[in-house]
Coordinates of C-alpha atoms and ligand atoms in Angstrom, one line a residue:
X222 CA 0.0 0.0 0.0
X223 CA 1.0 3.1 -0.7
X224 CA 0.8 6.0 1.7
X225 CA 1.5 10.0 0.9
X226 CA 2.9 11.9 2.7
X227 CA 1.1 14.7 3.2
X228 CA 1.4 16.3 6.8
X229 CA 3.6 18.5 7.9
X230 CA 4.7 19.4 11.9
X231 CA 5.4 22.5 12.8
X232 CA 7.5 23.3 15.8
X233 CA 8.2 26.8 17.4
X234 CA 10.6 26.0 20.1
X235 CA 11.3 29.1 22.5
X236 CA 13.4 29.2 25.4
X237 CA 11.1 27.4 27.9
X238 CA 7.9 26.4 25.6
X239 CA 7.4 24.5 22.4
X240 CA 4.0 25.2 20.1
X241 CA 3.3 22.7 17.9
X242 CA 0.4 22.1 14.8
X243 CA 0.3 19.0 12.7
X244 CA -1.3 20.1 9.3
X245 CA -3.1 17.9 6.6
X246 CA -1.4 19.6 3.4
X247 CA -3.9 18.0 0.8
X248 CA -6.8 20.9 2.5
X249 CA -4.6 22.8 4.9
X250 CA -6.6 21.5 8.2
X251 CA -5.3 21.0 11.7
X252 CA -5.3 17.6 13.1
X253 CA -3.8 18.6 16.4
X254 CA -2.6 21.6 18.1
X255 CA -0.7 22.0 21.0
X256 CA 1.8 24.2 23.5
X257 CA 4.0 22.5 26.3
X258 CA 5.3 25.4 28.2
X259 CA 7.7 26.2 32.2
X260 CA 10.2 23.6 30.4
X261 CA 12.4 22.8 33.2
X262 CA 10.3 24.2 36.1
X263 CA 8.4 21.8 38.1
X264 CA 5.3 22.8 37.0
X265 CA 5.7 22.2 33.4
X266 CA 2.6 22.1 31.4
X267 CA 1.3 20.4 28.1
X268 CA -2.1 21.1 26.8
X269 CA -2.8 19.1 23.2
X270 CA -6.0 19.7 21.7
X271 CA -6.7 16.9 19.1
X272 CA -9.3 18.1 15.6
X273 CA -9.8 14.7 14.4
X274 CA -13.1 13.5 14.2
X275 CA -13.6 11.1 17.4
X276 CA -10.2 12.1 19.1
X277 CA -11.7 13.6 21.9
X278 CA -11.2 17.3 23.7
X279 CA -8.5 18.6 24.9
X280 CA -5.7 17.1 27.3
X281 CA -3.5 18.4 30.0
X282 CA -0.5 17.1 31.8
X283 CA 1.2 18.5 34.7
X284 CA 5.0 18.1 36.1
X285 CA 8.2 18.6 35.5
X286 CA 9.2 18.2 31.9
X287 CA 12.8 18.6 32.1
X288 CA 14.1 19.9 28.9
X289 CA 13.2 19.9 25.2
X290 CA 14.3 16.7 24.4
X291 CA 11.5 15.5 27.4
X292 CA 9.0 17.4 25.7
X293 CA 9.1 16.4 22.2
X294 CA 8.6 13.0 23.8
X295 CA 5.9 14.0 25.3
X296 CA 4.3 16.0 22.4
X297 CA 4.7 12.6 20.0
X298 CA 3.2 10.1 23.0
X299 CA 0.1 12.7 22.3
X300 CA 0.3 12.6 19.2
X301 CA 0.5 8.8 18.6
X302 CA -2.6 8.4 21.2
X303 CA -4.6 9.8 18.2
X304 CA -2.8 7.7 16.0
X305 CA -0.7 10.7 14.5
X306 CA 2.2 9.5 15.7
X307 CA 6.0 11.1 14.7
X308 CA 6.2 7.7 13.1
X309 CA 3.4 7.4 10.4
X310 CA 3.9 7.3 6.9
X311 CA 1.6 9.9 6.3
X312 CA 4.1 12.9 7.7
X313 CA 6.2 14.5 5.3
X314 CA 8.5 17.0 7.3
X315 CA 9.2 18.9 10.2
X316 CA 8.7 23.0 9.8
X317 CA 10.7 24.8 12.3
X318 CA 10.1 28.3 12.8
X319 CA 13.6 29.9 13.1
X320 CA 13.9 33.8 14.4
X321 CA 17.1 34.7 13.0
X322 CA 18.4 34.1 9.8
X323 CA 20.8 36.4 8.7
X324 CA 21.8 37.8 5.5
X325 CA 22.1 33.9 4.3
X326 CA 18.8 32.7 4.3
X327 CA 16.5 34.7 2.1
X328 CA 14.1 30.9 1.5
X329 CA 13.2 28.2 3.4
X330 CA 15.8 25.7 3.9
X331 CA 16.4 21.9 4.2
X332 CA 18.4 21.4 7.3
X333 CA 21.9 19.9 7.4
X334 CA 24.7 20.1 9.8
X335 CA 26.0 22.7 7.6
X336 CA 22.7 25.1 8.0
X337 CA 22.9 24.1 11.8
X338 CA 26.2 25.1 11.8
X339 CA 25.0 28.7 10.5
X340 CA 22.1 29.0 12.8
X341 CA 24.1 28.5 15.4
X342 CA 26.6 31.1 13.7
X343 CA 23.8 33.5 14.4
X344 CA 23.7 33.0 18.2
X345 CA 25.4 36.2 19.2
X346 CA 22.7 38.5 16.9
X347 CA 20.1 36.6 18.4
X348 CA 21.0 35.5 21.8
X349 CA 17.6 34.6 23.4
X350 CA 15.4 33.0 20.3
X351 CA 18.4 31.0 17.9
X352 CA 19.5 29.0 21.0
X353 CA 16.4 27.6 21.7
X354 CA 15.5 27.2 17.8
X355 CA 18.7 24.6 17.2
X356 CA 17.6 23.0 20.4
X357 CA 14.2 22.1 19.1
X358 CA 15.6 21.2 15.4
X359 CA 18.4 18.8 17.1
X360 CA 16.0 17.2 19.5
X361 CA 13.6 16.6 16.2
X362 CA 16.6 15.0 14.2
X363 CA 17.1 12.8 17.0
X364 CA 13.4 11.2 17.5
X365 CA 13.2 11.5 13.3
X366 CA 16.7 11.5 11.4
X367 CA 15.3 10.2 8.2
X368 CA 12.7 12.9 8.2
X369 CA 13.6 16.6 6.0
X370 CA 13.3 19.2 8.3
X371 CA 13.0 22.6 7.4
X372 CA 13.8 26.0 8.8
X373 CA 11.6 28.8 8.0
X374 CA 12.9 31.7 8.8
X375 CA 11.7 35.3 10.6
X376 CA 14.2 37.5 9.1
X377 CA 13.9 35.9 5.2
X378 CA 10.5 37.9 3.7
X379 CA 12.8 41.0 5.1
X380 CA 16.1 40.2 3.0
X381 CA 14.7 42.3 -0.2
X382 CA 14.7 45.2 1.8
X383 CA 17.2 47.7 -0.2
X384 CA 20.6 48.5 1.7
X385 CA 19.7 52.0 2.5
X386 CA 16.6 50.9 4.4
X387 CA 19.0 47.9 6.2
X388 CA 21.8 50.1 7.0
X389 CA 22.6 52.3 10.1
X390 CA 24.2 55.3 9.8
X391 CA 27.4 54.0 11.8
X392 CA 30.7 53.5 10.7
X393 CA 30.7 50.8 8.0
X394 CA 33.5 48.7 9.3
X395 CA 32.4 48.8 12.8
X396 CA 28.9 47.6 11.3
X397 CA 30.3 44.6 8.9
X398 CA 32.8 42.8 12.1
X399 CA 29.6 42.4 13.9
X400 CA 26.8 41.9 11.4
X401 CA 24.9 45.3 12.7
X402 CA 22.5 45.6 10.4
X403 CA 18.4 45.9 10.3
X404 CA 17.0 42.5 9.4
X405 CA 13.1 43.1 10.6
X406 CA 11.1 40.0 12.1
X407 CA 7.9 38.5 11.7
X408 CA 8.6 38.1 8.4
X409 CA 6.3 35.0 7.9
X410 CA 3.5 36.7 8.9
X411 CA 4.0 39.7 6.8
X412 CA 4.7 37.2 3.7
X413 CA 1.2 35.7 4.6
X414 CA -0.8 38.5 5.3
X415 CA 0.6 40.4 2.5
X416 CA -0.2 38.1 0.0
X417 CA -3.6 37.8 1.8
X418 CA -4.5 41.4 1.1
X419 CA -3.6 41.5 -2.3
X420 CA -5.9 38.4 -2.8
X421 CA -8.6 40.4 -0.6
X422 CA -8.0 43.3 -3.2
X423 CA -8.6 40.9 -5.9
X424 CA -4.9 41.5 -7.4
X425 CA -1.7 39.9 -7.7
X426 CA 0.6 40.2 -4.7
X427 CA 3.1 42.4 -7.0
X428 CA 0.4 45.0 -8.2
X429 CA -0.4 46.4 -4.7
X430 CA 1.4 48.4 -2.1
X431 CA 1.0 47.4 1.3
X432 CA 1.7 48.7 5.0
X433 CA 1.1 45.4 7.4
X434 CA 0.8 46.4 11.1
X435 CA 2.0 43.3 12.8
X436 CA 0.3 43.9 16.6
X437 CA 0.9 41.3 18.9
X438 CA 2.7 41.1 22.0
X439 CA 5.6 42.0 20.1
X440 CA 4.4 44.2 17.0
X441 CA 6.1 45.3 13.8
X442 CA 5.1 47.3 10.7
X443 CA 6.5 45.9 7.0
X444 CA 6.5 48.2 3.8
X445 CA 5.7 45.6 1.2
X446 CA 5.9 47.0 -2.6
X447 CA 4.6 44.4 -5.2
X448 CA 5.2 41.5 -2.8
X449 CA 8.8 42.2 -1.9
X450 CA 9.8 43.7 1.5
X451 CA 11.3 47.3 1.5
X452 CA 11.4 48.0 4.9
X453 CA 10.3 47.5 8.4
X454 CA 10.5 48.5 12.0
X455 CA 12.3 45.7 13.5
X456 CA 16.1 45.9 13.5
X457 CA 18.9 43.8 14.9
X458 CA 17.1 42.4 17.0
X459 CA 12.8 42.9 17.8
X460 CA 13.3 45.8 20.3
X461 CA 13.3 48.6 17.1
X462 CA 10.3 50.1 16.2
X463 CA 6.6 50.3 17.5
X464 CA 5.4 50.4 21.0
X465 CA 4.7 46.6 22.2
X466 CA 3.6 44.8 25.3
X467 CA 6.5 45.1 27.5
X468 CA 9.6 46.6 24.6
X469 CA 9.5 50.3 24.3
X470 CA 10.3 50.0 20.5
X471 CA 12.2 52.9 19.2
X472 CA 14.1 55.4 21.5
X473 CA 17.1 57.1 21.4
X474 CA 20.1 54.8 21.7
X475 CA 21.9 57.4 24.5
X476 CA 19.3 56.5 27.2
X477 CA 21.4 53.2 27.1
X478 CA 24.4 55.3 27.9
X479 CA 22.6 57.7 30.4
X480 CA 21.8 54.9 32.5
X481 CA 24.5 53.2 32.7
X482 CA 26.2 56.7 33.5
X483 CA 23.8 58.2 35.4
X484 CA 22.0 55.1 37.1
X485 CA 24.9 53.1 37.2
X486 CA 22.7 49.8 35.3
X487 CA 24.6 47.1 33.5
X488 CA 24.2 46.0 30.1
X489 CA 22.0 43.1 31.3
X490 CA 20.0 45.3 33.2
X491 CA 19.0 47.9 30.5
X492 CA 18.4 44.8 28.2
X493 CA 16.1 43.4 30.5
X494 CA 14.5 46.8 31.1
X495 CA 13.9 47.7 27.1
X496 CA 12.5 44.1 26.3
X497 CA 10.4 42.9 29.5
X498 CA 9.9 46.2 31.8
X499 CA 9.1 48.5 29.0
X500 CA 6.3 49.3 26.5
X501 CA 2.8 49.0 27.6
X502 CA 3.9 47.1 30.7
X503 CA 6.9 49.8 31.8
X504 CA 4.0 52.4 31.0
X505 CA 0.9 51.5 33.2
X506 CA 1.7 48.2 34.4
X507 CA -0.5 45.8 31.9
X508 CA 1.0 44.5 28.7
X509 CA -2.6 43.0 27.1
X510 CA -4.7 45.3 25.5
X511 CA -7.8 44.0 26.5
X512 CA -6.9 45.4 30.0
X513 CA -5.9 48.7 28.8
X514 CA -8.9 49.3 27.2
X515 CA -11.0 48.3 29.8
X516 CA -8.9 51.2 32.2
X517 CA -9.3 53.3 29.6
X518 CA -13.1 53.0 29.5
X519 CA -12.6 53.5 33.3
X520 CA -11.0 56.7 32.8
X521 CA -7.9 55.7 34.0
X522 CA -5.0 58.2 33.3
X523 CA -1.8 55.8 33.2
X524 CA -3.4 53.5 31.2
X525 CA -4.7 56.2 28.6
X526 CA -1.6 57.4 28.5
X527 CA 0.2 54.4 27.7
X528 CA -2.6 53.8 24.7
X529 CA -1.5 57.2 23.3
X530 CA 1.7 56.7 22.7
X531 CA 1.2 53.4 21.2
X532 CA -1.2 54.6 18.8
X533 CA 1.1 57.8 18.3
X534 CA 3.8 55.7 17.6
X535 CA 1.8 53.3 15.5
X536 CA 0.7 56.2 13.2
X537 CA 4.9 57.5 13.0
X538 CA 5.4 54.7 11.2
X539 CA 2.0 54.3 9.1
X540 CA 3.1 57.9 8.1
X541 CA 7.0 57.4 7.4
X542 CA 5.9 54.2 5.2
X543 CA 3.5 55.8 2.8
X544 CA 6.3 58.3 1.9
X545 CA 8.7 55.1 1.7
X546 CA 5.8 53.6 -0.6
X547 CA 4.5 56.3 -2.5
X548 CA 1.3 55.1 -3.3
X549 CA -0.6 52.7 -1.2
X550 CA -3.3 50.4 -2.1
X551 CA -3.8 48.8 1.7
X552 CA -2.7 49.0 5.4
X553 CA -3.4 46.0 7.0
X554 CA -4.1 45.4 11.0
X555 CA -3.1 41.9 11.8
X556 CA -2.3 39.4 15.4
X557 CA -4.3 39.6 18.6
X558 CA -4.3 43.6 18.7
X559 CA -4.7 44.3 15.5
X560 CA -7.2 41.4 14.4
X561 CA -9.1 42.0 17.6
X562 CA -9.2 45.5 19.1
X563 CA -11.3 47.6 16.9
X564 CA -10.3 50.9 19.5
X565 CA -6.9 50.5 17.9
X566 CA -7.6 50.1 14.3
X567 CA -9.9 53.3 14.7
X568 CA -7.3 55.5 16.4
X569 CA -4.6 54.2 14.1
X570 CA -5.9 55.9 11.4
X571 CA -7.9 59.1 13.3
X572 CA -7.6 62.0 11.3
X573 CA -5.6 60.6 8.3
X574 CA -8.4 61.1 6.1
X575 CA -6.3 63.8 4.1
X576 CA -4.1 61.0 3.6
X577 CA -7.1 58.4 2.5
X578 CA -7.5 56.7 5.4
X579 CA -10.7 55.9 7.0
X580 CA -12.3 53.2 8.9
X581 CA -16.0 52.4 8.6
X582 CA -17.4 52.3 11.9
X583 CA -19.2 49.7 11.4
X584 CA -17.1 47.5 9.4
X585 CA -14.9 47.9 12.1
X586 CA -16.8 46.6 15.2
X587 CA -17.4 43.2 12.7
X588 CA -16.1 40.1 14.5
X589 CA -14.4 37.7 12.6
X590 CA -12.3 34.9 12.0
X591 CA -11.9 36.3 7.8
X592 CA -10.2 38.6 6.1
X593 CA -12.2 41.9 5.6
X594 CA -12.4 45.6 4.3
X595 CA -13.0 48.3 7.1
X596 CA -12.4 51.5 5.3
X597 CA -15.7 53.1 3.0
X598 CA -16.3 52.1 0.0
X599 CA -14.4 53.9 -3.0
X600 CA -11.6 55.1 -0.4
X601 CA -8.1 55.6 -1.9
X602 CA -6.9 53.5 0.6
X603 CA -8.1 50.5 1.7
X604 CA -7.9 49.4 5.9
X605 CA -8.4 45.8 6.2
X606 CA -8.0 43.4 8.8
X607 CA -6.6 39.6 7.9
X608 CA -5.9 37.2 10.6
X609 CA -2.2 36.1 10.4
X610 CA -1.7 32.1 10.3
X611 CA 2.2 31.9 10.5
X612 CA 2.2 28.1 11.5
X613 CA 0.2 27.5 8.1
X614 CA 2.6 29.8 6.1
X615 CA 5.5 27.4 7.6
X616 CA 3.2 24.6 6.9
X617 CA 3.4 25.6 3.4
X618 CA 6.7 26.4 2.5
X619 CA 7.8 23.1 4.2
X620 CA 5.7 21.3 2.0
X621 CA 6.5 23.2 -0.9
X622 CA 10.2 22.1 -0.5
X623 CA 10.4 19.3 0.3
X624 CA 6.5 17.6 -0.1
X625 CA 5.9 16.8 -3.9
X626 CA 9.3 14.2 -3.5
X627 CA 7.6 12.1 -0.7
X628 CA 5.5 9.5 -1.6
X629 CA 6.4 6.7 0.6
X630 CA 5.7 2.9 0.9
X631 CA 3.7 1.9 4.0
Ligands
LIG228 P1 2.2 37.0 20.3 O1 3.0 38.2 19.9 O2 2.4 36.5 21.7 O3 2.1 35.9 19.2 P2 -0.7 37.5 19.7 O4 -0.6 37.9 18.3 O5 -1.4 36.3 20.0 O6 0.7 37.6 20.4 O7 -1.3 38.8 20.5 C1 -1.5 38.7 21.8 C2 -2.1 40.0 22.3 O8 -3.3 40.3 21.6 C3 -2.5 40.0 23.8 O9 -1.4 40.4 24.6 C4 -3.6 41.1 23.8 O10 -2.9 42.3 24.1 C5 -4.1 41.2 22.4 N1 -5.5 40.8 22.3 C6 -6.0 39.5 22.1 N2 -7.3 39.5 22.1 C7 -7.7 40.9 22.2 C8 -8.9 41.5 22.2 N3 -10.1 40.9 22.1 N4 -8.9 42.9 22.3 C9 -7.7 43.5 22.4 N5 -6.5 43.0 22.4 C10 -6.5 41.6 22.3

């Protein structure tokens, strides 16, 4: 009998949690979803949620999972319960989502020692995500050797960007020793959702100009002209660029300096400051929107403040990347904030109408799982939301690389 191999497994290993999905590639559903998270603490967790027909509602276990290696053990026992196992026939590949990639990777890529090698090359640009990346890929080479495994990578969709948008004004040689450059993140998502919104749009992806707000916990914005990347607001690293949950996004690089002068803080410190004690969080003590709205329906002052600045921020950049674009056909809100919080999408775009932005009040309180038009009819711009699906776009271009060349004897 002949079985094809047509799932694919995608992994997001972070520094104490893996996510997982197994996707059916032949109509792009789920068949299992899952997060095992406090790796390494004693109260490690694993919630799998099976989507096959009979399999049942969700299951949790509790205690320590050790390390990584422990809980990709665990997350194929789950999977093998509903008969999914890491063994059948019927998977094709491993998709790992990989943060950094450098200026090397611009695709997908079949992993070898060689490509290991390179990620972990990348280590010192991307100290807390590229670590735990290779630890997820090794520990899957070890429970699957004979299986392709691919990295898909945050920083590819952003490697078209032109070299005056990548660049820093520093001193070039300074720069090229230590590989300072701008490589923007969440590229996957902004290769999806772009795409997306040209297909909303009823165009090809390289016909329409697009700004993609990328609002999350960590957010980003991505100038995409005719489907390539021209610029965005991460940088070296995710701290560059908009407001987020607890990052403060863009400031002036001498506050670094002024604390450690004035406040005496070490590096470690002010790193730990800028990415986890800043942003929302740093600003009125709640990192989740849904919270801050809710104080700022209260009339609470911090937390208004704190929404402010986010949105002022937000529209900095909507601003700087229409001049970068010229003309644009769509901004896009995307991820929990921007897919969910209708208060956001509104004040985003508040008093841009000279511009040709505009939401329809209406359109915009719409709930939904689909992609949809929130601006007027017949405005110059559309405003759209389209829920991002970055496990499905790694889904994809796994398949896509290495899918077609697996049918295998069962
Ligand atoms: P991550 O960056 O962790 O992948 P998500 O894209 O899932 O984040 O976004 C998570 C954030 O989305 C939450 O912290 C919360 O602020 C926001 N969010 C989720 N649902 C809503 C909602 N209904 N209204 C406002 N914000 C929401």
């Amino acid at each position: 009998m002949t079985a094809h191999a047509t799932r694919v497994l995608v992994l997001n290993s972070g520094s104490s949690s893996v996510k997982y999905q197994l996707l059916e590639m032949q109509d792009n559903s789920r068949l299992a979803v899952g997060l095992v998270e406090r790796i390494g603490e004693r109260d490690s967790r694993l919630v799998h949620t099976p989507l096959t027909a009979g399999a049942g509602g969700k299951r949790e276990r509790t205690g320590k999972i050790a390390d990584h290696t422990e809980a990709l053990r665990a997350v194929a026992d789950e999977l093998a319960r509903d008969g999914l196992g890491l063994d059948s026939p019927e998977l094709a590949a491993i998709g790992h989502r990989v943060v950094h990639g450098g200026l090397k990777f611009s695709e997908p890529t079949v992993i070898d020692d060689g490509v290991l090698a390179e990620i972990e090359r990348l280590v010192p640009v991307a100290p807390l995500h590229n670590p735990a990346n290779l630890t997820g890929i090794r520990t899957a080479r070890e429970l699957r050797p004979d299986l392709p495994q691919v990295a898909v990578f945050d920083t590819a969709f952003h490697t078209t960007m032109p070299e005056y948008a990548a660049r820093y004004a520093i001193d070039t040689e300074t720069a090229d020793a230590h590989r300072i450059r701008r490589y923007g993140f969440h590229g996957t998502s902004h290769a999806y959702v772009s795409r997306k919104t040209a297909a909303l749009l009823g165009k090809d992806p390289s016909e329409v100009n697009v700004i993609v707000l990328h609002l999350g916990n960590g957010a980003s914005a991505a100038a995409v002209a005719g489907g390539r990347c021209v610029d965005t607001s991460m940088g070296l690293t995710p701290l560059e660029g908009l407001v987020m949950g607890t990052r403060s996004g863009d400031i002036d690089p001498a506050v670094t300096f002024h604390l450690t002068r004035v406040a005496g803080m070490s590096v470690d410190e002010i790193d730990e400051l800028l990415n986890k004690k800043s942003g929302l969080a740093g600003l009125c003590g709640d990192n989740d929107m849904r919270e801050i709205l809710r104080r700022v329906d209260e009339g609470d002052e911090r937390a208004r403040l704190a929404f402010d600045i986010y949105i002022h921020r937000l529209k900095k950049y909507i601003g700087a990347y229409s001049a970068v674009l010229g003309r644009v056909d769509a901004v896009v809100f995307t991820a929990g904030v921007g897919e969910n919080a209708a208060a956001v999408r509104e004040a985003a775009v508040a008093g841009l109408g000279p511009m040709g932005l505009a939401v329809d009040a209406d359109r915009n309180a719409v709930r939904s799982d689909e992609p949809r038009i929130i601006s007027p009819d017949g405005a110059r711009t559309v405003v759209a939301v389209v829920p991002t699906d970055e496990e499905l776009e790694i889904a994809q271009q796994t398949f896509a690389l290495v899918g077609e060349v697996r049918t295998v004897d069962a």
